[in-house]
């Protein structure tokens, strides 16, 4: 029987062909270099870990999104990582537990989920990020936002914008200022996130309706949020948002959506989302969170994760083909070596029948000179 599907990949997975793979390498290098320049040391984590380790390190992590299986050696449940942030948290709490704080770490790697996110069918994505562990202060948040913007711009993103949010907004207000019964808090969060005024009223959150107006360009939206905060519960958060926005300055457009929850499963008082012109969806997210250390001790942290696949695809689609130098049989290997040292890519003939044009070459080595074909 002939197998007709032996070369098919599972839904949501794809190969990177040469142009896209080269763009991915350059984007990864640019982002890591930006983070390294600010003192963020790279760590590498395994693709597979015990499920318990990844699911219990940080509040809000969703094990149901992970591919899970039983380890034949230990008979314990294993999981393929769906988020490297939790693994960096494990490193900080174990191997680097005694390292001075704040601890600055960076990472890059592939992550895998059981299903795609919203309208994006991709189940495997490149994740790049930085974590500032041991601090979730205003200064830490400002550094992380500024670094995230710098990193995506270094990778080639243009027209960058950053959207601020307050992930614990409803929890902060529901305690006393705008009380909510515990059983309706999640429904109010959901309707605010969906921007559904009717659903918000039906869920018992009519007092939260003004938050749907505190959305948009930062300067306008922050004033509306301040006017809404009649009880002063959000005074500190509003001041922090203004300070972080001042740190960003003119590096990016800033907007505010204080009740946005999508993608902020474990962030606490501050979160942000990055966008760029010409790219579908978010380019990355970040914010403040808590790592569970040894013995259950909690450690604050601030960080961001970038998912640059749309940027990589855009770069690969618009970049011109790179020059490629054909080296005929009997060429001078020393000259070829010197040309490679100054940036030339070369392809050496294996026999007299090799056609430089068919091989995609743009130039041919003629003696000591590279001659355009």
Tab-separated table of C-alpha atoms in Angstrom:
chain	number	residue	atom	x	y	z
A	1	UNK	CA	0.000	0.000	0.000
A	2	UNK	CA	1.327	3.432	-0.937
A	3	UNK	CA	1.474	5.956	1.872
A	4	UNK	CA	0.181	9.266	0.529
A	5	UNK	CA	0.667	11.263	3.724
A	6	UNK	CA	4.189	10.237	4.752
A	7	UNK	CA	5.608	13.701	3.962
A	8	UNK	CA	2.841	15.726	5.593
A	9	UNK	CA	3.546	17.650	8.772
A	10	UNK	CA	1.000	17.806	11.591
A	11	UNK	CA	-1.320	20.801	11.606
A	12	UNK	CA	0.347	23.917	12.985
A	13	UNK	CA	3.921	22.765	12.273
A	14	UNK	CA	6.110	23.801	9.361
A	15	UNK	CA	9.650	23.681	8.016
A	16	UNK	CA	11.810	26.758	7.583
A	17	UNK	CA	13.306	26.872	4.098
A	18	UNK	CA	16.676	28.577	3.504
A	19	UNK	CA	15.509	32.216	3.210
A	20	UNK	CA	13.264	32.015	6.267
A	21	UNK	CA	15.776	30.003	8.292
A	22	UNK	CA	18.455	32.623	7.560
A	23	UNK	CA	16.070	35.416	8.589
A	24	UNK	CA	15.220	33.541	11.795
A	25	UNK	CA	18.906	33.232	12.664
A	26	UNK	CA	19.499	36.950	12.098
A	27	UNK	CA	16.452	37.986	14.135
A	28	UNK	CA	17.455	35.684	16.984
A	29	UNK	CA	21.009	37.001	16.963
A	30	UNK	CA	19.882	40.638	16.894
A	31	UNK	CA	17.513	40.164	19.830
A	32	UNK	CA	20.037	38.207	21.901
A	33	UNK	CA	22.732	40.800	21.192
A	34	UNK	CA	20.426	43.607	22.345
A	35	UNK	CA	19.707	41.762	25.583
A	36	UNK	CA	23.342	40.816	26.094
A	37	UNK	CA	24.307	44.467	25.716
A	38	UNK	CA	22.170	45.267	28.761
A	39	UNK	CA	23.712	42.525	30.891
A	40	UNK	CA	21.196	39.705	30.290
A	41	UNK	CA	23.110	36.410	30.246
A	42	UNK	CA	21.752	33.645	28.054
A	43	UNK	CA	20.594	30.334	29.495
A	44	UNK	CA	19.425	27.218	27.659
A	45	UNK	CA	16.714	24.874	28.897
A	46	UNK	CA	15.649	21.350	27.876
A	47	UNK	CA	12.730	20.868	25.527
A	48	UNK	CA	11.131	18.322	27.872
A	49	UNK	CA	10.722	18.417	31.643
A	50	UNK	CA	8.610	16.834	34.333
A	51	UNK	CA	5.104	18.255	34.025
A	52	UNK	CA	4.913	19.049	37.729
A	53	UNK	CA	7.972	21.289	37.545
A	54	UNK	CA	6.582	23.407	34.707
A	55	UNK	CA	2.989	23.473	35.919
A	56	UNK	CA	3.681	24.453	39.531
A	57	UNK	CA	6.469	27.017	39.230
A	58	UNK	CA	4.235	30.010	38.412
A	59	UNK	CA	0.548	30.731	39.014
A	60	UNK	CA	-1.598	30.735	35.891
A	61	UNK	CA	0.461	28.267	33.810
A	62	UNK	CA	-1.924	26.035	31.841
A	63	UNK	CA	-0.822	22.365	31.711
A	64	UNK	CA	-3.691	21.561	29.352
A	65	UNK	CA	-1.833	23.444	26.594
A	66	UNK	CA	1.196	21.148	26.900
A	67	UNK	CA	1.933	17.893	25.104
A	68	UNK	CA	2.248	15.345	27.914
A	69	UNK	CA	3.423	11.739	28.085
A	70	UNK	CA	4.819	9.220	30.559
A	71	UNK	CA	8.602	8.973	30.833
A	72	UNK	CA	9.553	5.288	30.278
A	73	UNK	CA	12.551	5.672	32.621
A	74	UNK	CA	10.936	7.308	35.665
A	75	UNK	CA	7.269	6.508	34.918
A	76	UNK	CA	6.528	10.149	35.757
A	77	UNK	CA	4.501	12.506	33.609
A	78	UNK	CA	6.632	14.586	31.244
A	79	UNK	CA	5.683	17.653	29.185
A	80	UNK	CA	7.094	19.472	26.172
A	81	UNK	CA	7.662	23.101	27.077
A	82	UNK	CA	4.977	25.568	25.993
A	83	UNK	CA	6.675	28.565	27.648
A	84	UNK	CA	10.372	29.005	28.441
A	85	UNK	CA	9.646	31.637	31.106
A	86	UNK	CA	8.670	28.973	33.634
A	87	UNK	CA	11.907	27.096	32.950
A	88	UNK	CA	13.953	30.242	33.552
A	89	UNK	CA	12.066	30.587	36.817
A	90	UNK	CA	13.170	27.069	37.763
A	91	UNK	CA	16.795	27.922	36.979
A	92	UNK	CA	16.571	31.064	39.114
A	93	UNK	CA	15.070	29.115	42.007
A	94	UNK	CA	17.544	26.204	41.836
A	95	UNK	CA	20.852	26.444	39.998
A	96	UNK	CA	21.081	30.235	40.410
A	97	UNK	CA	19.325	30.499	43.766
A	98	UNK	CA	22.476	31.927	45.377
A	99	UNK	CA	23.282	34.334	42.519
A	100	UNK	CA	23.096	38.053	43.356
A	101	UNK	CA	19.771	39.773	42.694
A	102	UNK	CA	18.457	41.249	40.554
A	103	UNK	CA	19.329	38.425	38.177
A	104	UNK	CA	19.220	39.169	34.441
A	105	UNK	CA	18.703	36.175	32.147
A	106	UNK	CA	17.902	35.785	28.433
A	107	UNK	CA	16.803	32.805	26.353
A	108	UNK	CA	15.835	31.599	22.878
A	109	UNK	CA	14.155	28.385	21.773
A	110	UNK	CA	11.161	26.658	20.233
A	111	UNK	CA	7.962	26.072	22.223
A	112	UNK	CA	5.075	23.764	21.409
A	113	UNK	CA	1.380	23.836	22.340
A	114	UNK	CA	-1.455	21.404	21.739
A	115	UNK	CA	-3.384	23.959	19.711
A	116	UNK	CA	-2.825	27.383	18.195
A	117	UNK	CA	-3.729	30.698	19.756
A	118	UNK	CA	-6.969	32.250	18.495
A	119	UNK	CA	-6.850	32.661	14.711
A	120	UNK	CA	-3.174	31.661	14.567
A	121	UNK	CA	-2.978	27.911	13.814
A	122	UNK	CA	0.749	27.628	14.628
A	123	UNK	CA	1.501	25.152	17.400
A	124	UNK	CA	5.284	25.553	17.357
A	125	UNK	CA	6.799	29.018	17.737
A	126	UNK	CA	10.154	30.636	18.347
A	127	UNK	CA	10.243	32.305	21.767
A	128	UNK	CA	12.883	34.879	22.704
A	129	UNK	CA	12.910	36.719	25.984
A	130	UNK	CA	14.517	38.321	28.986
A	131	UNK	CA	13.740	37.997	32.700
A	132	UNK	CA	14.750	40.383	35.470
A	133	UNK	CA	14.434	38.217	38.570
A	134	UNK	CA	14.336	39.557	42.087
A	135	UNK	CA	12.565	42.823	41.195
A	136	UNK	CA	9.135	43.915	39.988
A	137	UNK	CA	9.685	47.572	40.825
A	138	UNK	CA	8.880	50.586	38.693
A	139	UNK	CA	12.522	50.762	37.635
A	140	UNK	CA	12.503	47.082	36.639
A	141	UNK	CA	9.318	47.489	34.608
A	142	UNK	CA	10.744	50.519	32.837
A	143	UNK	CA	13.961	48.684	31.972
A	144	UNK	CA	12.109	45.651	30.632
A	145	UNK	CA	9.725	47.653	28.429
A	146	UNK	CA	12.561	49.769	27.021
A	147	UNK	CA	14.665	46.651	26.356
A	148	UNK	CA	11.793	44.847	24.620
A	149	UNK	CA	11.281	47.803	22.288
A	150	UNK	CA	15.006	48.077	21.575
A	151	UNK	CA	15.239	44.338	20.880
A	152	UNK	CA	12.405	44.191	18.330
A	153	UNK	CA	13.693	47.315	16.593
A	154	UNK	CA	17.179	45.788	16.402
A	155	UNK	CA	15.576	42.721	14.801
A	156	UNK	CA	14.008	44.856	12.077
A	157	UNK	CA	10.542	45.760	13.384
A	158	UNK	CA	9.291	49.233	12.482
A	159	UNK	CA	6.417	51.353	13.708
A	160	UNK	CA	6.573	49.676	17.133
A	161	UNK	CA	3.745	50.302	19.576
A	162	UNK	CA	3.297	49.107	23.151
A	163	UNK	CA	-0.047	48.605	24.891
A	164	UNK	CA	-0.063	48.820	28.700
A	165	UNK	CA	-2.469	46.886	30.901
A	166	UNK	CA	-3.152	46.184	34.595
A	167	UNK	CA	-3.755	42.407	34.819
A	168	UNK	CA	-4.918	42.502	38.467
A	169	UNK	CA	-7.214	45.497	37.941
A	170	UNK	CA	-10.487	43.748	38.704
A	171	UNK	CA	-9.039	42.027	41.774
A	172	UNK	CA	-7.780	45.357	43.128
A	173	UNK	CA	-11.136	47.091	42.637
A	174	UNK	CA	-13.358	44.209	43.702
A	175	UNK	CA	-12.004	44.083	47.257
A	176	UNK	CA	-13.587	47.323	48.452
A	177	UNK	CA	-13.883	50.147	45.930
A	178	UNK	CA	-16.245	48.323	43.550
A	179	UNK	CA	-17.162	45.140	45.432
A	180	UNK	CA	-17.918	41.977	43.517
A	181	UNK	CA	-19.040	38.611	44.799
A	182	UNK	CA	-16.270	36.029	44.366
A	183	UNK	CA	-18.381	33.970	41.979
A	184	UNK	CA	-18.800	36.827	39.460
A	185	UNK	CA	-15.222	38.165	39.385
A	186	UNK	CA	-14.130	35.843	36.578
A	187	UNK	CA	-17.204	36.717	34.506
A	188	UNK	CA	-16.502	40.445	34.914
A	189	UNK	CA	-12.875	39.908	33.877
A	190	UNK	CA	-14.014	37.970	30.820
A	191	UNK	CA	-16.554	40.565	29.655
A	192	UNK	CA	-14.106	43.420	30.166
A	193	UNK	CA	-11.533	41.539	28.123
A	194	UNK	CA	-14.136	40.973	25.390
A	195	UNK	CA	-15.108	44.684	25.510
A	196	UNK	CA	-18.761	43.605	25.771
A	197	UNK	CA	-20.743	46.319	27.577
A	198	UNK	CA	-23.979	44.323	27.574
A	199	UNK	CA	-22.262	41.199	28.827
A	200	UNK	CA	-20.508	43.223	31.529
A	201	UNK	CA	-23.806	44.570	32.861
A	202	UNK	CA	-25.375	41.118	32.720
A	203	UNK	CA	-22.424	39.704	34.678
A	204	UNK	CA	-22.972	42.219	37.476
A	205	UNK	CA	-20.180	44.586	36.540
A	206	UNK	CA	-22.117	47.718	35.564
A	207	UNK	CA	-19.861	49.831	37.818
A	208	UNK	CA	-16.912	48.767	35.647
A	209	UNK	CA	-18.358	50.145	32.400
A	210	UNK	CA	-16.191	53.323	32.438
A	211	UNK	CA	-13.126	51.091	31.989
A	212	UNK	CA	-14.296	50.437	28.435
A	213	UNK	CA	-13.757	54.141	27.768
A	214	UNK	CA	-10.250	54.206	29.277
A	215	UNK	CA	-8.792	52.593	26.151
A	216	UNK	CA	-6.696	54.156	23.400
A	217	UNK	CA	-3.755	56.560	23.072
A	218	UNK	CA	-1.973	56.662	26.405
A	219	UNK	CA	-2.323	60.322	27.377
A	220	UNK	CA	-6.078	60.345	26.795
A	221	UNK	CA	-6.769	56.904	28.255
A	222	UNK	CA	-4.719	57.460	31.424
A	223	UNK	CA	-6.711	60.618	32.183
A	224	UNK	CA	-9.957	58.685	31.823
A	225	UNK	CA	-8.610	55.950	34.089
A	226	UNK	CA	-7.638	58.569	36.687
A	227	UNK	CA	-11.111	60.101	36.524
A	228	UNK	CA	-12.648	56.653	37.017
A	229	UNK	CA	-10.488	55.985	40.101
A	230	UNK	CA	-12.610	58.006	42.512
A	231	UNK	CA	-11.599	55.855	45.489
A	232	UNK	CA	-7.856	56.238	44.871
A	233	UNK	CA	-7.273	52.493	44.657
A	234	UNK	CA	-5.349	52.853	41.410
A	235	UNK	CA	-3.342	55.965	42.304
A	236	UNK	CA	-0.055	54.086	42.631
A	237	UNK	CA	-0.603	52.065	39.471
A	238	UNK	CA	-1.543	55.146	37.454
A	239	UNK	CA	1.595	56.948	38.634
A	240	UNK	CA	3.660	53.873	37.698
A	241	UNK	CA	2.153	53.735	34.211
A	242	UNK	CA	2.971	57.397	33.670
A	243	UNK	CA	6.576	56.824	34.785
A	244	UNK	CA	7.027	53.788	32.524
A	245	UNK	CA	5.579	55.738	29.606
A	246	UNK	CA	8.069	58.527	30.301
A	247	UNK	CA	10.894	55.945	30.228
A	248	UNK	CA	9.716	54.787	26.783
A	249	UNK	CA	9.608	58.382	25.551
A	250	UNK	CA	9.425	58.571	21.793
A	251	UNK	CA	10.852	55.094	21.160
A	252	UNK	CA	7.385	53.685	20.477
A	253	UNK	CA	3.724	54.624	20.342
A	254	UNK	CA	1.993	53.925	23.647
A	255	UNK	CA	-1.613	52.907	24.189
A	256	UNK	CA	-3.542	51.780	27.251
A	257	UNK	CA	-6.128	49.036	27.731
A	258	UNK	CA	-6.240	48.635	31.522
A	259	UNK	CA	-8.542	45.610	31.564
A	260	UNK	CA	-6.859	43.540	28.823
A	261	UNK	CA	-6.310	39.969	30.045
A	262	UNK	CA	-5.627	37.920	26.910
A	263	UNK	CA	-2.172	36.391	27.110
A	264	UNK	CA	-1.579	37.521	30.706
A	265	UNK	CA	-2.068	34.239	32.558
A	266	UNK	CA	0.459	34.860	35.325
A	267	UNK	CA	1.293	38.588	35.276
A	268	UNK	CA	0.450	40.662	38.357
A	269	UNK	CA	0.186	44.464	38.559
A	270	UNK	CA	1.678	45.417	35.171
A	271	UNK	CA	1.603	43.978	31.684
A	272	UNK	CA	2.350	45.133	28.160
A	273	UNK	CA	1.923	43.919	24.584
A	274	UNK	CA	4.167	44.787	21.634
A	275	UNK	CA	2.971	45.390	18.078
A	276	UNK	CA	4.720	46.515	14.892
A	277	UNK	CA	3.562	47.916	11.573
A	278	UNK	CA	2.813	45.375	8.894
A	279	UNK	CA	2.712	42.370	11.251
A	280	UNK	CA	-0.364	40.395	12.207
A	281	UNK	CA	-1.122	40.024	15.894
A	282	UNK	CA	1.127	40.712	18.841
A	283	UNK	CA	4.906	40.520	18.541
A	284	UNK	CA	5.382	39.838	22.242
A	285	UNK	CA	4.130	40.337	25.798
A	286	UNK	CA	5.622	40.997	29.196
A	287	UNK	CA	5.049	42.250	32.688
A	288	UNK	CA	5.493	41.506	36.375
A	289	UNK	CA	4.964	38.077	37.935
A	290	UNK	CA	6.011	35.797	40.795
A	291	UNK	CA	8.234	32.707	40.799
A	292	UNK	CA	7.714	29.990	43.393
A	293	UNK	CA	11.101	29.105	44.836
A	294	UNK	CA	12.372	26.427	47.175
A	295	UNK	CA	10.006	25.670	50.032
A	296	UNK	CA	7.235	27.691	48.401
A	297	UNK	CA	8.949	31.045	48.882
A	298	UNK	CA	7.828	33.635	46.326
A	299	UNK	CA	10.264	35.793	44.350
A	300	UNK	CA	9.167	38.775	42.238
A	301	UNK	CA	10.236	39.084	38.612
A	302	UNK	CA	9.669	41.178	35.508
A	303	UNK	CA	10.209	40.039	31.947
A	304	UNK	CA	9.008	39.705	28.383
A	305	UNK	CA	8.624	37.057	25.706
A	306	UNK	CA	8.809	37.739	21.983
A	307	UNK	CA	7.245	35.531	19.307
A	308	UNK	CA	8.926	36.898	16.169
A	309	UNK	CA	7.735	34.395	13.549
A	310	UNK	CA	5.573	37.000	11.714
A	311	UNK	CA	8.547	39.390	11.652
A	312	UNK	CA	10.798	36.616	10.335
A	313	UNK	CA	8.342	35.784	7.559
A	314	UNK	CA	8.043	39.461	6.582
A	315	UNK	CA	11.814	39.899	6.462
A	316	UNK	CA	12.307	36.727	4.410
A	317	UNK	CA	9.608	37.788	1.924
A	318	UNK	CA	11.065	41.233	1.242
A	319	UNK	CA	14.822	40.716	1.414
A	320	UNK	CA	16.632	40.528	-1.935
A	321	UNK	CA	18.599	37.392	-2.734
A	322	UNK	CA	22.102	37.471	-1.294
A	323	UNK	CA	25.154	37.477	-3.556
A	324	UNK	CA	26.652	34.043	-4.130
A	325	UNK	CA	30.084	33.537	-5.709
A	326	UNK	CA	30.722	30.531	-7.959
A	327	UNK	CA	34.199	29.002	-7.640
A	328	UNK	CA	35.168	27.107	-10.814
A	329	UNK	CA	37.293	23.995	-10.838
A	330	UNK	CA	40.932	24.782	-10.143
A	331	UNK	CA	40.204	28.121	-8.434
A	332	UNK	CA	42.733	29.683	-6.068
A	333	UNK	CA	41.647	28.534	-2.594
A	334	UNK	CA	43.571	31.317	-0.830
A	335	UNK	CA	41.746	33.992	-2.815
A	336	UNK	CA	38.409	32.246	-2.109
A	337	UNK	CA	39.250	32.165	1.589
A	338	UNK	CA	40.041	35.894	1.635
A	339	UNK	CA	36.757	36.652	-0.110
A	340	UNK	CA	34.818	34.617	2.449
A	341	UNK	CA	36.631	36.483	5.217
A	342	UNK	CA	35.209	39.785	3.946
A	343	UNK	CA	31.670	38.448	3.672
A	344	UNK	CA	31.304	36.610	0.385
A	345	UNK	CA	29.288	33.388	0.247
A	346	UNK	CA	30.832	30.868	-2.128
A	347	UNK	CA	29.814	27.684	-3.903
A	348	UNK	CA	32.622	25.524	-5.300
A	349	UNK	CA	32.168	23.509	-8.488
A	350	UNK	CA	32.219	19.761	-7.953
A	351	UNK	CA	32.597	18.943	-11.652
A	352	UNK	CA	32.872	20.706	-15.005
A	353	UNK	CA	29.133	20.415	-15.661
A	354	UNK	CA	28.074	22.575	-12.680
A	355	UNK	CA	26.051	25.581	-13.897
A	356	UNK	CA	26.535	28.673	-11.687
A	357	UNK	CA	23.212	30.214	-12.737
A	358	UNK	CA	21.305	27.011	-12.008
A	359	UNK	CA	22.963	26.919	-8.591
A	360	UNK	CA	21.692	30.429	-7.837
A	361	UNK	CA	25.068	32.167	-8.100
A	362	UNK	CA	25.239	35.892	-8.825
A	363	UNK	CA	29.002	36.096	-9.451
A	364	UNK	CA	31.842	33.941	-10.782
A	365	UNK	CA	35.461	33.989	-9.621
A	366	UNK	CA	37.617	34.954	-12.589
A	367	UNK	CA	41.238	34.852	-11.473
A	368	UNK	CA	41.256	37.197	-8.481
A	369	UNK	CA	38.052	39.075	-9.304
A	370	UNK	CA	34.381	38.376	-8.599
A	371	UNK	CA	32.565	39.011	-11.884
A	372	UNK	CA	28.788	39.412	-11.943
A	373	UNK	CA	27.021	36.818	-14.078
